[in-house]
């Protein structure tokens, strides 16, 4: 699983909350629409766990922009309600990403002027990119018979 796949799963869940809102991904233009959101990855790296596994550490942030009134002012209360909606949407024990379930930790710092934030963090173990364990390769590669080629005869009778 890649961190891009996790980011897509998060974006899909946010989009389901507000189907009419724009969720910016690559960049957020100065003249962005309101209400909207900007989802971006702030950290995605891996470290060694063992010979065949790596530990991914992921952090993403969602910036929420509220609608403005006739004086171009945003409602702090509206921003807090949007934060709460995101927190509730991700209240399950995990998020499904393909055939995996990843546990997310969310944080909701205090809203800033005209913006609110939700931070997503996750860690998971995955196969080391490009690593091939020679002990699990088919016989044609390693010369070792596969487990499926063995038979066992187990009996409890004394002979």
mmCIF file of C-alpha atoms in Angstrom:
data_model
loop_
_atom_site.group_PDB
_atom_site.id
_atom_site.type_symbol
_atom_site.label_atom_id
_atom_site.label_comp_id
_atom_site.label_asym_id
_atom_site.label_seq_id
_atom_site.Cartn_x
_atom_site.Cartn_y
_atom_site.Cartn_z
ATOM 1 C CA UNK A 1 0.000 0.000 0.000
ATOM 2 C CA UNK A 2 1.306 3.443 -0.824
ATOM 3 C CA UNK A 3 0.749 6.669 1.045
ATOM 4 C CA UNK A 4 -0.943 8.038 -2.095
ATOM 5 C CA UNK A 5 -3.592 5.319 -1.779
ATOM 6 C CA UNK A 6 -4.181 6.304 1.843
ATOM 7 C CA UNK A 7 -4.458 9.968 0.844
ATOM 8 C CA UNK A 8 -7.033 9.055 -1.827
ATOM 9 C CA UNK A 9 -9.098 7.085 0.712
ATOM 10 C CA UNK A 10 -9.076 10.083 3.075
ATOM 11 C CA UNK A 11 -10.066 12.443 0.235
ATOM 12 C CA UNK A 12 -12.956 10.178 -0.805
ATOM 13 C CA UNK A 13 -14.345 10.157 2.715
ATOM 14 C CA UNK A 14 -14.098 13.958 2.996
ATOM 15 C CA UNK A 15 -15.717 14.412 -0.418
ATOM 16 C CA UNK A 16 -18.617 12.220 0.707
ATOM 17 C CA UNK A 17 -19.254 14.654 3.578
ATOM 18 C CA UNK A 18 -19.685 17.643 1.262
ATOM 19 C CA UNK A 19 -20.288 16.508 -2.338
ATOM 20 C CA UNK A 20 -20.621 20.103 -3.580
ATOM 21 C CA UNK A 21 -17.375 21.373 -2.077
ATOM 22 C CA UNK A 22 -14.052 21.505 -3.827
ATOM 23 C CA UNK A 23 -11.233 19.577 -2.151
ATOM 24 C CA UNK A 24 -7.960 20.972 -3.503
ATOM 25 C CA UNK A 25 -5.115 18.475 -3.635
ATOM 26 C CA UNK A 26 -1.944 19.599 -5.412
ATOM 27 C CA UNK A 27 -2.137 23.261 -4.527
ATOM 28 C CA UNK A 28 -4.640 25.740 -3.197
ATOM 29 C CA UNK A 29 -5.025 28.824 -5.403
ATOM 30 C CA UNK A 30 -5.179 32.277 -3.824
ATOM 31 C CA UNK A 31 -8.685 32.784 -5.231
ATOM 32 C CA UNK A 32 -10.006 29.396 -4.024
ATOM 33 C CA UNK A 33 -13.736 28.770 -3.705
ATOM 34 C CA UNK A 34 -15.427 28.858 -0.303
ATOM 35 C CA UNK A 35 -16.475 26.654 1.373
ATOM 36 C CA UNK A 36 -13.735 24.217 0.389
ATOM 37 C CA UNK A 37 -10.804 22.244 1.706
ATOM 38 C CA UNK A 38 -7.141 21.660 0.935
ATOM 39 C CA UNK A 39 -5.732 18.178 1.669
ATOM 40 C CA UNK A 40 -1.967 17.780 1.484
ATOM 41 C CA UNK A 41 0.662 15.333 2.727
ATOM 42 C CA UNK A 42 3.225 16.828 5.120
ATOM 43 C CA UNK A 43 5.193 13.624 5.831
ATOM 44 C CA UNK A 44 5.469 10.253 4.103
ATOM 45 C CA UNK A 45 8.567 8.237 4.836
ATOM 46 C CA UNK A 46 9.609 4.766 5.819
ATOM 47 C CA UNK A 47 12.233 3.236 8.058
ATOM 48 C CA UNK A 48 13.605 -0.291 8.426
ATOM 49 C CA UNK A 49 11.507 -2.667 10.509
ATOM 50 C CA UNK A 50 13.413 -5.836 9.572
ATOM 51 C CA UNK A 51 14.940 -7.471 6.505
ATOM 52 C CA UNK A 52 11.658 -7.728 4.577
ATOM 53 C CA UNK A 53 9.470 -5.016 6.145
ATOM 54 C CA UNK A 54 9.437 -1.239 6.423
ATOM 55 C CA UNK A 55 7.446 1.010 8.746
ATOM 56 C CA UNK A 56 5.628 3.839 6.974
ATOM 57 C CA UNK A 57 4.936 7.077 8.867
ATOM 58 C CA UNK A 58 2.355 9.375 7.324
ATOM 59 C CA UNK A 59 0.987 12.792 8.200
ATOM 60 C CA UNK A 60 -1.499 14.817 6.174
ATOM 61 C CA UNK A 61 -3.355 18.017 6.925
ATOM 62 C CA UNK A 62 -6.756 19.218 5.834
ATOM 63 C CA UNK A 63 -7.327 22.966 5.814
ATOM 64 C CA UNK A 64 -11.008 23.890 5.861
ATOM 65 C CA UNK A 65 -12.250 27.199 4.479
ATOM 66 C CA UNK A 66 -15.708 28.395 5.520
ATOM 67 C CA UNK A 67 -18.101 30.395 3.387
ATOM 68 C CA UNK A 68 -17.911 34.157 3.836
ATOM 69 C CA UNK A 69 -20.689 36.607 4.582
ATOM 70 C CA UNK A 70 -21.377 39.891 2.748
ATOM 71 C CA UNK A 71 -18.451 41.493 4.632
ATOM 72 C CA UNK A 72 -16.041 38.718 3.518
ATOM 73 C CA UNK A 73 -15.902 37.311 7.069
ATOM 74 C CA UNK A 74 -15.933 33.616 7.976
ATOM 75 C CA UNK A 75 -17.787 32.069 10.869
ATOM 76 C CA UNK A 76 -15.499 30.473 13.455
ATOM 77 C CA UNK A 77 -18.462 28.420 14.647
ATOM 78 C CA UNK A 78 -19.001 27.098 11.117
ATOM 79 C CA UNK A 79 -15.329 26.122 10.930
ATOM 80 C CA UNK A 80 -15.552 24.269 14.245
ATOM 81 C CA UNK A 81 -18.644 22.415 13.041
ATOM 82 C CA UNK A 82 -16.767 21.411 9.883
ATOM 83 C CA UNK A 83 -13.867 20.155 12.012
ATOM 84 C CA UNK A 84 -16.305 18.148 14.109
ATOM 85 C CA UNK A 85 -17.932 16.659 10.989
ATOM 86 C CA UNK A 86 -14.530 15.433 9.781
ATOM 87 C CA UNK A 87 -13.642 13.995 13.198
ATOM 88 C CA UNK A 88 -16.962 12.142 13.319
ATOM 89 C CA UNK A 89 -16.573 10.840 9.753
ATOM 90 C CA UNK A 90 -13.279 9.210 10.754
ATOM 91 C CA UNK A 91 -14.451 7.953 14.154
ATOM 92 C CA UNK A 92 -14.343 4.303 13.079
ATOM 93 C CA UNK A 93 -11.458 2.180 14.257
ATOM 94 C CA UNK A 94 -9.796 2.253 10.826
ATOM 95 C CA UNK A 95 -10.101 3.355 7.223
ATOM 96 C CA UNK A 96 -10.190 0.824 4.407
ATOM 97 C CA UNK A 97 -7.497 1.239 1.773
ATOM 98 C CA UNK A 98 -7.837 -1.485 -0.828
ATOM 99 C CA UNK A 99 -7.743 -4.770 1.102
ATOM 100 C CA UNK A 100 -6.105 -3.186 4.163
ATOM 101 C CA UNK A 101 -7.472 -1.357 7.190
ATOM 102 C CA UNK A 102 -5.286 1.462 8.502
ATOM 103 C CA UNK A 103 -5.741 3.070 11.918
ATOM 104 C CA UNK A 104 -5.747 6.873 11.685
ATOM 105 C CA UNK A 105 -5.165 9.316 14.501
ATOM 106 C CA UNK A 106 -6.833 12.698 14.042
ATOM 107 C CA UNK A 107 -6.195 16.039 15.668
ATOM 108 C CA UNK A 108 -8.135 19.280 15.371
ATOM 109 C CA UNK A 109 -6.059 22.311 16.397
ATOM 110 C CA UNK A 110 -7.814 25.591 17.127
ATOM 111 C CA UNK A 111 -9.083 27.348 14.010
ATOM 112 C CA UNK A 112 -7.023 30.234 12.684
ATOM 113 C CA UNK A 113 -8.348 33.364 11.025
ATOM 114 C CA UNK A 114 -10.732 32.047 8.379
ATOM 115 C CA UNK A 115 -9.333 28.494 8.466
ATOM 116 C CA UNK A 116 -9.678 25.302 10.468
ATOM 117 C CA UNK A 117 -7.367 22.319 10.435
ATOM 118 C CA UNK A 118 -7.567 18.557 10.838
ATOM 119 C CA UNK A 119 -4.379 16.523 11.015
ATOM 120 C CA UNK A 120 -4.245 12.835 10.042
ATOM 121 C CA UNK A 121 -1.420 10.543 11.171
ATOM 122 C CA UNK A 122 -0.858 6.845 10.563
ATOM 123 C CA UNK A 123 1.868 4.212 10.739
ATOM 124 C CA UNK A 124 1.835 0.758 9.205
ATOM 125 C CA UNK A 125 4.170 -2.067 8.233
ATOM 126 C CA UNK A 126 4.529 -3.110 4.632
ATOM 127 C CA UNK A 127 6.799 -5.187 2.435
ATOM 128 C CA UNK A 128 10.110 -3.559 1.644
ATOM 129 C CA UNK A 129 9.855 -2.128 -1.876
ATOM 130 C CA UNK A 130 11.635 -4.456 -4.291
ATOM 131 C CA UNK A 131 12.574 -7.049 -1.651
ATOM 132 C CA UNK A 132 12.236 -10.735 -2.606
ATOM 133 C CA UNK A 133 12.632 -13.394 0.084
ATOM 134 C CA UNK A 134 14.518 -16.267 -1.561
ATOM 135 C CA UNK A 135 13.037 -18.761 0.942
ATOM 136 C CA UNK A 136 9.517 -18.125 -0.325
ATOM 137 C CA UNK A 137 10.263 -18.095 -4.024
ATOM 138 C CA UNK A 138 8.895 -20.932 -6.200
ATOM 139 C CA UNK A 139 11.076 -24.053 -6.595
ATOM 140 C CA UNK A 140 12.038 -23.051 -10.102
ATOM 141 C CA UNK A 141 13.823 -20.008 -8.657
ATOM 142 C CA UNK A 142 15.413 -21.283 -5.438
ATOM 143 C CA UNK A 143 15.614 -25.064 -5.906
ATOM 144 C CA UNK A 144 13.771 -25.691 -2.620
ATOM 145 C CA UNK A 145 10.517 -27.706 -2.793
ATOM 146 C CA UNK A 146 7.305 -25.856 -1.972
ATOM 147 C CA UNK A 147 5.281 -26.804 1.120
ATOM 148 C CA UNK A 148 2.448 -27.990 -1.109
ATOM 149 C CA UNK A 149 4.714 -30.780 -2.356
ATOM 150 C CA UNK A 150 5.040 -32.369 1.100
ATOM 151 C CA UNK A 151 2.583 -34.860 2.621
ATOM 152 C CA UNK A 152 2.229 -35.865 6.228
ATOM 153 C CA UNK A 153 0.784 -39.049 7.668
ATOM 154 C CA UNK A 154 -0.175 -38.537 11.315
ATOM 155 C CA UNK A 155 -1.601 -41.383 13.316
ATOM 156 C CA UNK A 156 -2.377 -41.933 17.003
ATOM 157 C CA UNK A 157 -2.230 -45.749 16.748
ATOM 158 C CA UNK A 158 0.702 -47.581 18.337
ATOM 159 C CA UNK A 159 2.291 -50.155 16.108
#
